[in-house]
Tab-separated table of C-alpha atoms and ligand atoms in Angstrom:
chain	number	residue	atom	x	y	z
A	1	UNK	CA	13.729	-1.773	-5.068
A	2	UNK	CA	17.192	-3.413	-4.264
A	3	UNK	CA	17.655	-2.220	-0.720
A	4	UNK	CA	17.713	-5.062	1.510
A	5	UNK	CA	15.519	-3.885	3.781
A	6	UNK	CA	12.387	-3.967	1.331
A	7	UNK	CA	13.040	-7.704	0.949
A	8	UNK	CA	13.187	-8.466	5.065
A	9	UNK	CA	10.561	-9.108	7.148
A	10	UNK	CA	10.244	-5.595	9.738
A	11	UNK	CA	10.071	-6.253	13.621
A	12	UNK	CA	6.764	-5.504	15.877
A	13	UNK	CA	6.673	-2.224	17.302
A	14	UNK	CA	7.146	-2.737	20.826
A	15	UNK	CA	6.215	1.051	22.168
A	16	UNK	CA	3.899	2.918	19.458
A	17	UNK	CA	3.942	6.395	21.802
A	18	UNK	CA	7.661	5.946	21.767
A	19	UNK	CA	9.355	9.863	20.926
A	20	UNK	CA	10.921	7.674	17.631
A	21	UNK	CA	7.976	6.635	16.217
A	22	UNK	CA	5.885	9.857	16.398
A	23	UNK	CA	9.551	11.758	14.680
A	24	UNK	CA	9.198	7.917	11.974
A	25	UNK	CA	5.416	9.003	11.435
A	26	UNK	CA	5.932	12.573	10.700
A	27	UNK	CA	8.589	12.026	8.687
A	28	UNK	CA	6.610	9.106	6.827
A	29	UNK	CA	3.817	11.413	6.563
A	30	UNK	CA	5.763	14.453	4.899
A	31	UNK	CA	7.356	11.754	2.095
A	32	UNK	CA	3.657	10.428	1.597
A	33	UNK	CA	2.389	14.272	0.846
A	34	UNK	CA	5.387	14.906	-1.300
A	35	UNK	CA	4.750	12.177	-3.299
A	36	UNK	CA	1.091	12.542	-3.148
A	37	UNK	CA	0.456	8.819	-2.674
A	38	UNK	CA	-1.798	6.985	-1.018
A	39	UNK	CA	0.175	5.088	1.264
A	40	UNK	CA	3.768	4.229	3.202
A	41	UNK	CA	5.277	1.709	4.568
A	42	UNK	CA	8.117	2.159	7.308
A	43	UNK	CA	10.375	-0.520	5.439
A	44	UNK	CA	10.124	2.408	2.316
A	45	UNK	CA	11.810	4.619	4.535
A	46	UNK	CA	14.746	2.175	5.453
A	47	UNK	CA	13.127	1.528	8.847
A	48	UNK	CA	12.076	-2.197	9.601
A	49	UNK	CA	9.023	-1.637	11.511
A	50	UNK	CA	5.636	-3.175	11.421
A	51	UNK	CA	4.272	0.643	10.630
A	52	UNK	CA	2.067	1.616	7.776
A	53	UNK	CA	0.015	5.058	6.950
A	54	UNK	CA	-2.459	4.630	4.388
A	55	UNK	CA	-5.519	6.921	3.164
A	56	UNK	CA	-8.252	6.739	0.774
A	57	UNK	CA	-8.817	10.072	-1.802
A	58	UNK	CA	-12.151	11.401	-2.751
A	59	UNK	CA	-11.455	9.960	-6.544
A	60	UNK	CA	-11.090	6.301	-4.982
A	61	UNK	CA	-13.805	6.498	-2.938
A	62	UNK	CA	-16.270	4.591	-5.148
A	63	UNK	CA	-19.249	6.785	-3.551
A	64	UNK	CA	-18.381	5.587	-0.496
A	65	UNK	CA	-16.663	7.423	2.277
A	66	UNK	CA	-13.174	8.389	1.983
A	67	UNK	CA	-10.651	7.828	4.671
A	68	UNK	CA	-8.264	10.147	6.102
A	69	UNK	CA	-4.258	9.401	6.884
A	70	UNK	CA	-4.214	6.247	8.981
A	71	UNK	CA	-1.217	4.587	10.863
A	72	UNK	CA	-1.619	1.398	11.537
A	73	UNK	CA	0.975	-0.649	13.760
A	74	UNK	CA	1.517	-4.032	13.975
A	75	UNK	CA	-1.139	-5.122	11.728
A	76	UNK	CA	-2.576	-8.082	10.903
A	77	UNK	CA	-5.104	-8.590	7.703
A	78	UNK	CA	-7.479	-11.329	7.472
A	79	UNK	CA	-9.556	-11.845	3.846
A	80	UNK	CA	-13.450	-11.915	4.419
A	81	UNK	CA	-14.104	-13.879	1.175
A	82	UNK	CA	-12.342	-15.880	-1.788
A	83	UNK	CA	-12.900	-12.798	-4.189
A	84	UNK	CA	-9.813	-11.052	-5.419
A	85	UNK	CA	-10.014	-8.093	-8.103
A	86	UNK	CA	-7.109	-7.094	-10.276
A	87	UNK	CA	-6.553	-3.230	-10.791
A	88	UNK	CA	-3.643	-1.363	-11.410
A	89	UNK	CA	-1.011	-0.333	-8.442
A	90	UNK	CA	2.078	1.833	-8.634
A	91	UNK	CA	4.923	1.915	-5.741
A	92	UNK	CA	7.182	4.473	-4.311
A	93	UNK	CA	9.621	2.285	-4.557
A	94	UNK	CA	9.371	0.829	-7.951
A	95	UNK	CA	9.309	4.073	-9.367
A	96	UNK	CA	8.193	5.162	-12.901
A	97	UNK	CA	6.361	1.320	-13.444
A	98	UNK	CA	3.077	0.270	-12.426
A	99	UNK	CA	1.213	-3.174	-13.029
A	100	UNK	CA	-2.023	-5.059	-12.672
A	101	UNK	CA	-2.374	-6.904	-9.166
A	102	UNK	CA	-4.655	-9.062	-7.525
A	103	UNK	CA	-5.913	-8.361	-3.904
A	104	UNK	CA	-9.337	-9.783	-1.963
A	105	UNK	CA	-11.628	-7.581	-2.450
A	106	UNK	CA	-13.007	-7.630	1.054
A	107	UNK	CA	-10.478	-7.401	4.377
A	108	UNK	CA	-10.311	-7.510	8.403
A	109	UNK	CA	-7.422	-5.510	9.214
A	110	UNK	CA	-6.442	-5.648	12.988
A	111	UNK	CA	-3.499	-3.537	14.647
A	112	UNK	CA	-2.680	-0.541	16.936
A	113	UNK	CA	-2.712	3.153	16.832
A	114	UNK	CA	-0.085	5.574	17.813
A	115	UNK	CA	-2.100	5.521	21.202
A	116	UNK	CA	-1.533	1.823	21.434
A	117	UNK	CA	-5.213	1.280	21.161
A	118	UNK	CA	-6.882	-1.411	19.329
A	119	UNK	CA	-7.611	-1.068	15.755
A	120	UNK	CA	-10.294	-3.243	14.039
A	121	UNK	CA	-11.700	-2.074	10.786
A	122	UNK	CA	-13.672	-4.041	7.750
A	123	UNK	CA	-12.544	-2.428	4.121
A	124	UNK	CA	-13.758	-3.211	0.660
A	125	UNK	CA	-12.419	-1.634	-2.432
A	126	UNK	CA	-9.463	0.335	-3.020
A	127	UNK	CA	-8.844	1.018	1.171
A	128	UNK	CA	-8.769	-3.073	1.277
A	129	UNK	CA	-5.992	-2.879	-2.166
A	130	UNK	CA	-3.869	-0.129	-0.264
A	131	UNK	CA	-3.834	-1.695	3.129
A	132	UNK	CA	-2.608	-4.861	1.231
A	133	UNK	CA	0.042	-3.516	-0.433
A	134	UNK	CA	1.147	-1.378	2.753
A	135	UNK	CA	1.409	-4.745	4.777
A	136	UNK	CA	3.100	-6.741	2.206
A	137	UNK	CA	6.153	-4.263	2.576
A	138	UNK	CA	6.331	-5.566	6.307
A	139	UNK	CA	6.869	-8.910	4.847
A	140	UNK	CA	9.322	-7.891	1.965
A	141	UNK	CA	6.848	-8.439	-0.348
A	142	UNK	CA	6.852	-5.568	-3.303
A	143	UNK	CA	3.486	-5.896	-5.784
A	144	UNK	CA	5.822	-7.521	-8.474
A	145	UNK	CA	5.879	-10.352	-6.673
A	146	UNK	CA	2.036	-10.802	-6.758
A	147	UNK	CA	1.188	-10.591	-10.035
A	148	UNK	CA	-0.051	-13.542	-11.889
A	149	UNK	CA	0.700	-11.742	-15.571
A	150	UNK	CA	4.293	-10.053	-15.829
A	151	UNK	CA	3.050	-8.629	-19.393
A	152	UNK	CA	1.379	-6.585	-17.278
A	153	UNK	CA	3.948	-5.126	-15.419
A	154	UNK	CA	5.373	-1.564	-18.101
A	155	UNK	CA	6.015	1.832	-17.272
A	156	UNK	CA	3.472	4.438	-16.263
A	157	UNK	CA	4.261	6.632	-18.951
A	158	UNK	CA	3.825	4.041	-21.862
A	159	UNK	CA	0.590	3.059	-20.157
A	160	UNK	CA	-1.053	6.334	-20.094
A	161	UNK	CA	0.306	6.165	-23.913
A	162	UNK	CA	-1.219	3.136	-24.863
A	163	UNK	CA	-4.102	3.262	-22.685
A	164	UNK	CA	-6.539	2.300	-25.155
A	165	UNK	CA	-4.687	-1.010	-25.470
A	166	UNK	CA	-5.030	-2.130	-21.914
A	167	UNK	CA	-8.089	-2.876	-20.275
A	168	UNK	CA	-8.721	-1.544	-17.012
A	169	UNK	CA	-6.326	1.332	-17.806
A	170	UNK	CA	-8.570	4.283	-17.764
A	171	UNK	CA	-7.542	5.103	-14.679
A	172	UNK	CA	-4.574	6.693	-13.035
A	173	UNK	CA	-2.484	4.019	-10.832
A	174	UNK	CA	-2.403	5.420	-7.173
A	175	UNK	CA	1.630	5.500	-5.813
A	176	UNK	CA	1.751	3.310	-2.412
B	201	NI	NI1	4.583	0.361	-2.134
């Protein structure tokens, strides 16, 4: 948080089989399994490109299925309803803090893959709160910045502390 480039909007991909974006998604994907997160967003790695990798872990899964590493490019989200959910979301690069955030609970995301072939998916759930937050780092946009309750914003530590006093706070924050 501070580097100009996580405040910019990133450019369209023009050539997803490009040489420099399968080297961008390696890379992207070795960071993400370092910091075993749940997603990354090119702008994280100082690159301003409309490229995000996402995935959904067996302990978000919610009994439904969970999905493996995803790169989306050049995506577009649309919200299937008016519902939005608040749950708790941590960032790679707002380390250390974590805070409660509203997203719509149900999604259209649209995009390529690495193939350049069309991508069209419906998620629900914590796959519809990660793909949110991957695509608001395309537009500069870090969760701060959509929370409605800065009291909830604190650091991860003093939440797992105090977790009796927040609600909602029973369960780990995923990093994306
Ligand atoms: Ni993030």
């Amino acid at each position: 948080m501070g580097h100009p480039v996580l405040q910019e909007a990133a450019q369209l991909v023009e050539d997803p089989t490009a040489p420099e974006i399968r080297k961008l998604v390696q890379d992207m994907a070795e960071t993400l399994v370092d910091a075993e997160g749940a997603g990354l967003a090119a702008p994280q790695v100082h690159v301003p490109l409309r490229l995000v990798m996402f995935l959904v872990p067996g302990h978000r899964a919610d009994g439904g299925e969970t999905v493996p590493l995803t790169v989306l490019i050049n995506p577009q989200i649309t919200p299937l309803s008016d519902e939005m959910e608040e749950d708790w979301e941590a960032c790679l690069s707002v380390p250390g803090l974590t805070g409660l955030v509203p997203r719509w609970t149900s999604i259209r995301y649209t995009g390529i893959d690495l193939n350049g072939e069309p991508v069209e998916q419906v998620a629900g759930g914590f796959h519809a709160r990660v793909v949110q937050h991957e695509c608001d780092h395309l537009d500069g946009m870090l969760y701060p910045k959509r929370m409605t309750d800065l009291s909830m914003l604190m650091f991860s530590e003093e939440r797992r502390h105090y977790a009796e006093a927040w609600d909602n706070a029973v369960d780990e924050e995923d990093t994306a």
